[in-house]
Amino acid sequence: MTDVSPELRLIAFVFLMLAGADGRVAAGEIGRIRSLLRARAPGLGDAQLDATLDQAAAWYDAAATDDERLAQLGRAAAGLHWTLRSRERNDLLVELIGIASADGNAEVVEGALVRQIRAALVHTLREEELRLLAFLYFTCADADGAWTNQETVRLYEYLENESTGLPRDRVIALAQEAYEWIQSVPGTEARLAVLDERIPRAFAHLSPLERDELLFRLLDLARADGHVSEAEQQVRDRVRTLLT
């Protein structure tokens, strides 16, 4: 039996939020949602599918307005460290449009909500990329057990340079979230395991030049204290492999 992932529950919530945008949820829309969820998780049993939709409905009912639901979507996506490749995001948006049309009456309010959902996801995904970058920089700085002030200054400079369009206080908040995240993952090997899982998806869109620049920033960060340790080089080598 397939486990229901947190991401699938969140996607079910997004689907249901769109279906209810016009004040009613048609049987055709529910049928379309069930088909889309089953396509994403073919091993899902009927009871699991029902439970997933019930959870999505509970989240939906807990918020009074679509604005509250959009905010809830952003928080949930960020909390899951949810990352989608651009193609996967586009596939999701196509599915949303299909749900809006499933009742034979794709209304203006549904189309507007699709655009708002897209904006929320893009914003969340960009913030997640920055959060993961901060986690990576912290992992490198702490790899040798001798995290210095020079390294801290350098990594914050990088984050600010890479956060075009975000207020400085939001960048600091993302870095703090990444710091709390790394504190919950003790040891370099465990942190590298997190990077193994997330970097290939989160940074798949980077060009060869951008990948080289990231590797250079890691080297520059490691030598900010005047010495590149073997542990810091290990982090850089692992990232190079993950970006290949």
mmCIF file of C-alpha atoms in Angstrom:
data_model
loop_
_atom_site.group_PDB
_atom_site.id
_atom_site.type_symbol
_atom_site.label_atom_id
_atom_site.label_comp_id
_atom_site.label_asym_id
_atom_site.label_seq_id
_atom_site.Cartn_x
_atom_site.Cartn_y
_atom_site.Cartn_z
ATOM 1 C CA MET A 1 0.000 0.000 0.000
ATOM 2 C CA THR A 2 1.372 3.422 -0.988
ATOM 3 C CA ASP A 3 2.027 5.945 1.762
ATOM 4 C CA VAL A 4 0.295 9.294 1.329
ATOM 5 C CA SER A 5 3.026 11.922 1.125
ATOM 6 C CA PRO A 6 2.620 15.366 2.693
ATOM 7 C CA GLU A 7 3.097 16.809 -0.797
ATOM 8 C CA LEU A 8 0.127 14.831 -2.133
ATOM 9 C CA ARG A 9 -2.066 16.082 0.734
ATOM 10 C CA LEU A 10 -1.028 19.630 -0.082
ATOM 11 C CA ILE A 11 -1.763 19.144 -3.779
ATOM 12 C CA ALA A 12 -5.211 17.778 -2.864
ATOM 13 C CA PHE A 13 -5.791 20.947 -0.845
ATOM 14 C CA VAL A 14 -4.773 23.100 -3.833
ATOM 15 C CA PHE A 15 -7.127 21.158 -6.102
ATOM 16 C CA LEU A 16 -10.032 21.464 -3.665
ATOM 17 C CA MET A 17 -9.366 25.160 -3.117
ATOM 18 C CA LEU A 18 -9.736 25.768 -6.832
ATOM 19 C CA ALA A 19 -12.827 23.564 -7.181
ATOM 20 C CA GLY A 20 -14.574 25.564 -4.455
ATOM 21 C CA ALA A 21 -13.573 28.982 -5.760
ATOM 22 C CA ASP A 22 -16.973 29.601 -7.377
ATOM 23 C CA GLY A 23 -18.856 28.670 -4.211
ATOM 24 C CA ARG A 24 -19.716 25.139 -5.189
ATOM 25 C CA VAL A 25 -17.837 21.889 -5.801
ATOM 26 C CA ALA A 26 -19.359 19.956 -8.699
ATOM 27 C CA ALA A 27 -19.306 16.172 -8.904
ATOM 28 C CA GLY A 28 -17.280 16.434 -12.104
ATOM 29 C CA GLU A 29 -14.615 18.448 -10.292
ATOM 30 C CA ILE A 30 -14.350 15.890 -7.476
ATOM 31 C CA GLY A 31 -14.074 13.109 -10.049
ATOM 32 C CA ARG A 32 -11.321 14.996 -11.832
ATOM 33 C CA ILE A 33 -9.458 15.578 -8.572
ATOM 34 C CA ARG A 34 -9.639 11.878 -7.674
ATOM 35 C CA SER A 35 -8.272 10.936 -11.095
ATOM 36 C CA LEU A 36 -5.386 13.396 -10.838
ATOM 37 C CA LEU A 37 -4.426 12.260 -7.334
ATOM 38 C CA ARG A 38 -4.557 8.608 -8.358
ATOM 39 C CA ALA A 39 -2.351 9.367 -11.373
ATOM 40 C CA ARG A 40 0.210 10.925 -9.023
ATOM 41 C CA ALA A 41 0.071 7.941 -6.645
ATOM 42 C CA PRO A 42 -1.134 4.877 -8.594
ATOM 43 C CA GLY A 43 -0.830 2.583 -5.559
ATOM 44 C CA LEU A 44 -3.244 4.674 -3.499
ATOM 45 C CA GLY A 45 -6.192 2.705 -2.141
ATOM 46 C CA ASP A 46 -9.739 4.044 -2.106
ATOM 47 C CA ALA A 47 -9.684 4.508 1.684
ATOM 48 C CA GLN A 48 -6.416 6.443 1.493
ATOM 49 C CA LEU A 49 -7.764 8.590 -1.306
ATOM 50 C CA ASP A 50 -10.907 9.343 0.686
ATOM 51 C CA ALA A 51 -8.831 10.204 3.766
ATOM 52 C CA THR A 52 -6.593 12.498 1.708
ATOM 53 C CA LEU A 53 -9.606 14.378 0.361
ATOM 54 C CA ASP A 54 -11.156 14.551 3.846
ATOM 55 C CA GLN A 55 -7.939 16.131 5.175
ATOM 56 C CA ALA A 56 -7.923 18.629 2.317
ATOM 57 C CA ALA A 57 -11.565 19.470 3.034
ATOM 58 C CA ALA A 58 -10.765 20.031 6.715
ATOM 59 C CA TRP A 59 -7.966 22.456 5.786
ATOM 60 C CA TYR A 60 -10.300 24.190 3.351
ATOM 61 C CA ASP A 61 -13.094 24.578 5.904
ATOM 62 C CA ALA A 62 -10.680 25.851 8.566
ATOM 63 C CA ALA A 63 -10.077 29.021 6.529
ATOM 64 C CA ALA A 64 -12.823 31.555 5.931
ATOM 65 C CA THR A 65 -11.579 33.119 2.680
ATOM 66 C CA ASP A 66 -9.439 32.295 -0.342
ATOM 67 C CA ASP A 67 -6.864 34.828 0.870
ATOM 68 C CA GLU A 68 -6.513 32.840 4.088
ATOM 69 C CA ARG A 69 -6.247 29.622 2.080
ATOM 70 C CA LEU A 70 -3.546 31.104 -0.148
ATOM 71 C CA ALA A 71 -1.600 32.147 2.947
ATOM 72 C CA GLN A 72 -2.093 28.650 4.357
ATOM 73 C CA LEU A 73 -0.805 27.185 1.081
ATOM 74 C CA GLY A 74 2.321 29.331 1.237
ATOM 75 C CA ARG A 75 3.052 28.368 4.839
ATOM 76 C CA ALA A 76 2.441 24.677 4.197
ATOM 77 C CA ALA A 77 4.603 24.593 1.078
ATOM 78 C CA ALA A 78 7.430 26.374 2.888
ATOM 79 C CA GLY A 79 7.105 24.110 5.907
ATOM 80 C CA LEU A 80 7.466 21.047 3.712
ATOM 81 C CA HIS A 81 10.512 22.560 1.995
ATOM 82 C CA TRP A 82 8.444 21.793 -1.107
ATOM 83 C CA THR A 83 10.378 22.016 -4.362
ATOM 84 C CA LEU A 84 9.082 21.435 -7.870
ATOM 85 C CA ARG A 85 10.957 21.650 -11.133
ATOM 86 C CA SER A 86 9.548 24.236 -13.530
ATOM 87 C CA ARG A 87 8.016 21.461 -15.665
ATOM 88 C CA GLU A 88 6.345 19.898 -12.609
ATOM 89 C CA ARG A 89 4.980 23.306 -11.615
ATOM 90 C CA ASN A 90 3.614 23.801 -15.116
ATOM 91 C CA ASP A 91 2.032 20.331 -15.022
ATOM 92 C CA LEU A 92 0.322 21.257 -11.759
ATOM 93 C CA LEU A 93 -1.004 24.481 -13.261
ATOM 94 C CA VAL A 94 -2.355 22.579 -16.275
ATOM 95 C CA GLU A 95 -4.134 20.229 -13.862
ATOM 96 C CA LEU A 96 -5.611 23.210 -12.039
ATOM 97 C CA ILE A 97 -7.002 24.581 -15.280
ATOM 98 C CA GLY A 98 -8.472 21.144 -16.008
ATOM 99 C CA ILE A 99 -10.273 21.147 -12.657
ATOM 100 C CA ALA A 100 -11.645 24.625 -13.307
ATOM 101 C CA SER A 101 -13.090 23.357 -16.578
ATOM 102 C CA ALA A 102 -14.376 20.032 -15.218
ATOM 103 C CA ASP A 103 -17.836 21.410 -14.440
ATOM 104 C CA GLY A 104 -18.104 22.793 -17.983
ATOM 105 C CA ASN A 105 -17.990 26.355 -16.710
ATOM 106 C CA ALA A 106 -14.505 27.758 -16.079
ATOM 107 C CA GLU A 107 -15.444 31.024 -14.398
ATOM 108 C CA VAL A 108 -13.445 34.223 -14.052
ATOM 109 C CA VAL A 109 -13.010 33.710 -10.315
ATOM 110 C CA GLU A 110 -11.451 30.289 -10.901
ATOM 111 C CA GLY A 111 -9.080 31.663 -13.514
ATOM 112 C CA ALA A 112 -8.039 34.438 -11.142
ATOM 113 C CA LEU A 113 -7.404 31.907 -8.376
ATOM 114 C CA VAL A 114 -5.198 29.806 -10.684
ATOM 115 C CA ARG A 115 -3.045 32.893 -11.219
ATOM 116 C CA GLN A 116 -2.918 33.581 -7.473
ATOM 117 C CA ILE A 117 -1.967 29.986 -6.710
ATOM 118 C CA ARG A 118 0.777 30.159 -9.322
ATOM 119 C CA ALA A 119 2.123 33.362 -7.769
ATOM 120 C CA ALA A 120 2.070 31.788 -4.282
ATOM 121 C CA LEU A 121 3.923 28.701 -5.478
ATOM 122 C CA VAL A 122 6.547 30.629 -7.432
ATOM 123 C CA HIS A 123 7.161 32.887 -4.427
ATOM 124 C CA THR A 124 7.380 29.925 -2.083
ATOM 125 C CA LEU A 125 9.688 27.996 -4.393
ATOM 126 C CA ARG A 126 12.086 30.938 -4.697
ATOM 127 C CA GLU A 127 12.163 31.318 -0.929
ATOM 128 C CA GLU A 128 12.742 27.584 -0.570
ATOM 129 C CA GLU A 129 15.728 27.810 -2.895
ATOM 130 C CA LEU A 130 17.218 30.566 -0.759
ATOM 131 C CA ARG A 131 16.525 28.599 2.423
ATOM 132 C CA LEU A 132 18.298 25.577 0.950
ATOM 133 C CA LEU A 133 21.230 27.756 -0.124
ATOM 134 C CA ALA A 134 21.523 29.034 3.435
ATOM 135 C CA PHE A 135 21.406 25.442 4.727
ATOM 136 C CA LEU A 136 24.177 24.551 2.260
ATOM 137 C CA TYR A 137 26.332 27.514 3.265
ATOM 138 C CA PHE A 138 25.844 26.746 6.960
ATOM 139 C CA THR A 139 26.771 23.097 6.319
ATOM 140 C CA CYS A 140 29.987 24.151 4.632
ATOM 141 C CA ALA A 141 30.885 26.728 7.291
ATOM 142 C CA ASP A 142 30.294 24.260 10.128
ATOM 143 C CA ALA A 143 31.809 21.179 8.460
ATOM 144 C CA ASP A 144 35.172 21.523 10.212
ATOM 145 C CA GLY A 145 33.640 22.436 13.582
ATOM 146 C CA ALA A 146 35.293 25.868 13.410
ATOM 147 C CA TRP A 147 32.602 28.220 12.111
ATOM 148 C CA THR A 148 34.138 31.706 12.086
ATOM 149 C CA ASN A 149 32.757 35.234 12.015
ATOM 150 C CA GLN A 150 34.422 35.764 8.638
ATOM 151 C CA GLU A 151 32.453 32.852 7.200
ATOM 152 C CA THR A 152 29.200 34.179 8.678
ATOM 153 C CA VAL A 153 29.738 37.613 7.103
ATOM 154 C CA ARG A 154 30.571 36.049 3.746
ATOM 155 C CA LEU A 155 27.576 33.723 3.620
ATOM 156 C CA TYR A 156 25.152 36.528 4.526
ATOM 157 C CA GLU A 157 26.658 38.614 1.714
ATOM 158 C CA TYR A 158 25.955 35.765 -0.689
ATOM 159 C CA LEU A 159 22.370 35.365 0.475
ATOM 160 C CA GLU A 160 21.656 39.073 0.101
ATOM 161 C CA ASN A 161 23.181 39.098 -3.388
ATOM 162 C CA GLU A 162 21.093 36.089 -4.418
ATOM 163 C CA SER A 163 17.793 37.356 -3.003
ATOM 164 C CA THR A 164 16.794 39.876 -5.661
ATOM 165 C CA GLY A 165 13.330 41.254 -4.952
ATOM 166 C CA LEU A 166 13.095 40.102 -1.333
ATOM 167 C CA PRO A 167 13.251 42.566 1.570
ATOM 168 C CA ARG A 168 16.376 42.284 3.698
ATOM 169 C CA ASP A 169 14.376 41.340 6.803
ATOM 170 C CA ARG A 170 12.832 38.430 4.884
ATOM 171 C CA VAL A 171 16.285 37.240 3.810
ATOM 172 C CA ILE A 172 17.408 37.328 7.449
ATOM 173 C CA ALA A 173 14.277 35.396 8.459
ATOM 174 C CA LEU A 174 14.974 32.724 5.818
ATOM 175 C CA ALA A 175 18.549 32.422 7.032
ATOM 176 C CA GLN A 176 17.286 32.017 10.594
ATOM 177 C CA GLU A 177 14.900 29.280 9.452
ATOM 178 C CA ALA A 178 17.813 27.543 7.729
ATOM 179 C CA TYR A 179 19.912 27.862 10.880
ATOM 180 C CA GLU A 180 17.155 26.262 12.956
ATOM 181 C CA TRP A 181 16.862 23.574 10.292
ATOM 182 C CA ILE A 182 20.562 22.763 10.396
ATOM 183 C CA GLN A 183 20.508 22.653 14.205
ATOM 184 C CA SER A 184 17.871 19.922 13.935
ATOM 185 C CA VAL A 185 20.194 17.847 11.706
ATOM 186 C CA PRO A 186 23.317 17.092 13.757
ATOM 187 C CA GLY A 187 26.527 16.107 11.992
ATOM 188 C CA THR A 188 27.943 16.770 8.541
ATOM 189 C CA GLU A 189 26.982 13.369 7.135
ATOM 190 C CA ALA A 190 23.324 13.827 8.080
ATOM 191 C CA ARG A 191 23.351 17.318 6.563
ATOM 192 C CA LEU A 192 24.932 15.996 3.381
ATOM 193 C CA ALA A 193 22.111 13.444 3.216
ATOM 194 C CA VAL A 194 19.628 16.352 3.237
ATOM 195 C CA LEU A 195 21.558 17.971 0.395
ATOM 196 C CA ASP A 196 21.651 14.652 -1.498
ATOM 197 C CA GLU A 197 17.855 14.598 -1.402
ATOM 198 C CA ARG A 198 17.114 18.220 -2.208
ATOM 199 C CA ILE A 199 19.822 19.737 -4.396
ATOM 200 C CA PRO A 200 19.153 17.724 -7.588
ATOM 201 C CA ARG A 201 15.521 18.908 -7.623
ATOM 202 C CA ALA A 202 15.908 22.409 -6.237
ATOM 203 C CA PHE A 203 18.852 23.433 -8.416
ATOM 204 C CA ALA A 204 17.969 21.499 -11.588
ATOM 205 C CA HIS A 205 17.198 24.784 -13.364
ATOM 206 C CA LEU A 206 20.678 26.274 -12.857
ATOM 207 C CA SER A 207 22.747 26.862 -15.975
ATOM 208 C CA PRO A 208 26.307 25.446 -16.179
ATOM 209 C CA LEU A 209 27.648 28.927 -15.419
ATOM 210 C CA GLU A 210 25.390 29.296 -12.360
ATOM 211 C CA ARG A 211 26.526 25.884 -11.093
ATOM 212 C CA ASP A 212 30.161 26.905 -11.454
ATOM 213 C CA GLU A 213 29.422 30.139 -9.598
ATOM 214 C CA LEU A 214 27.815 28.212 -6.726
ATOM 215 C CA LEU A 215 30.877 25.957 -6.438
ATOM 216 C CA PHE A 216 33.118 29.031 -6.449
ATOM 217 C CA ARG A 217 31.059 30.636 -3.678
ATOM 218 C CA LEU A 218 31.485 27.505 -1.572
ATOM 219 C CA LEU A 219 35.256 27.648 -2.100
ATOM 220 C CA ASP A 220 35.317 31.362 -1.300
ATOM 221 C CA LEU A 221 33.247 30.743 1.826
ATOM 222 C CA ALA A 222 35.521 27.930 2.983
ATOM 223 C CA ARG A 223 38.635 30.049 2.642
ATOM 224 C CA ALA A 224 37.102 33.139 4.273
ATOM 225 C CA ASP A 225 39.008 32.210 7.448
ATOM 226 C CA GLY A 226 42.243 31.733 5.490
ATOM 227 C CA HIS A 227 42.098 27.934 5.301
ATOM 228 C CA VAL A 228 40.072 25.343 3.374
ATOM 229 C CA SER A 229 39.680 22.279 5.574
ATOM 230 C CA GLU A 230 39.298 18.726 4.312
ATOM 231 C CA ALA A 231 35.738 18.651 5.685
ATOM 232 C CA GLU A 232 34.795 21.839 3.833
ATOM 233 C CA GLN A 233 36.264 20.445 0.628
ATOM 234 C CA GLN A 234 34.209 17.294 1.153
ATOM 235 C CA VAL A 235 31.014 19.395 1.164
ATOM 236 C CA ARG A 236 32.081 21.189 -2.001
ATOM 237 C CA ASP A 237 32.954 17.920 -3.749
ATOM 238 C CA ARG A 238 29.581 16.436 -2.818
ATOM 239 C CA VAL A 239 27.732 19.465 -4.182
ATOM 240 C CA ARG A 240 29.742 19.303 -7.409
ATOM 241 C CA THR A 241 28.617 15.686 -7.844
ATOM 242 C CA LEU A 242 24.988 16.574 -7.119
ATOM 243 C CA LEU A 243 25.056 19.383 -9.685
ATOM 244 C CA THR A 244 26.509 17.174 -12.412
#
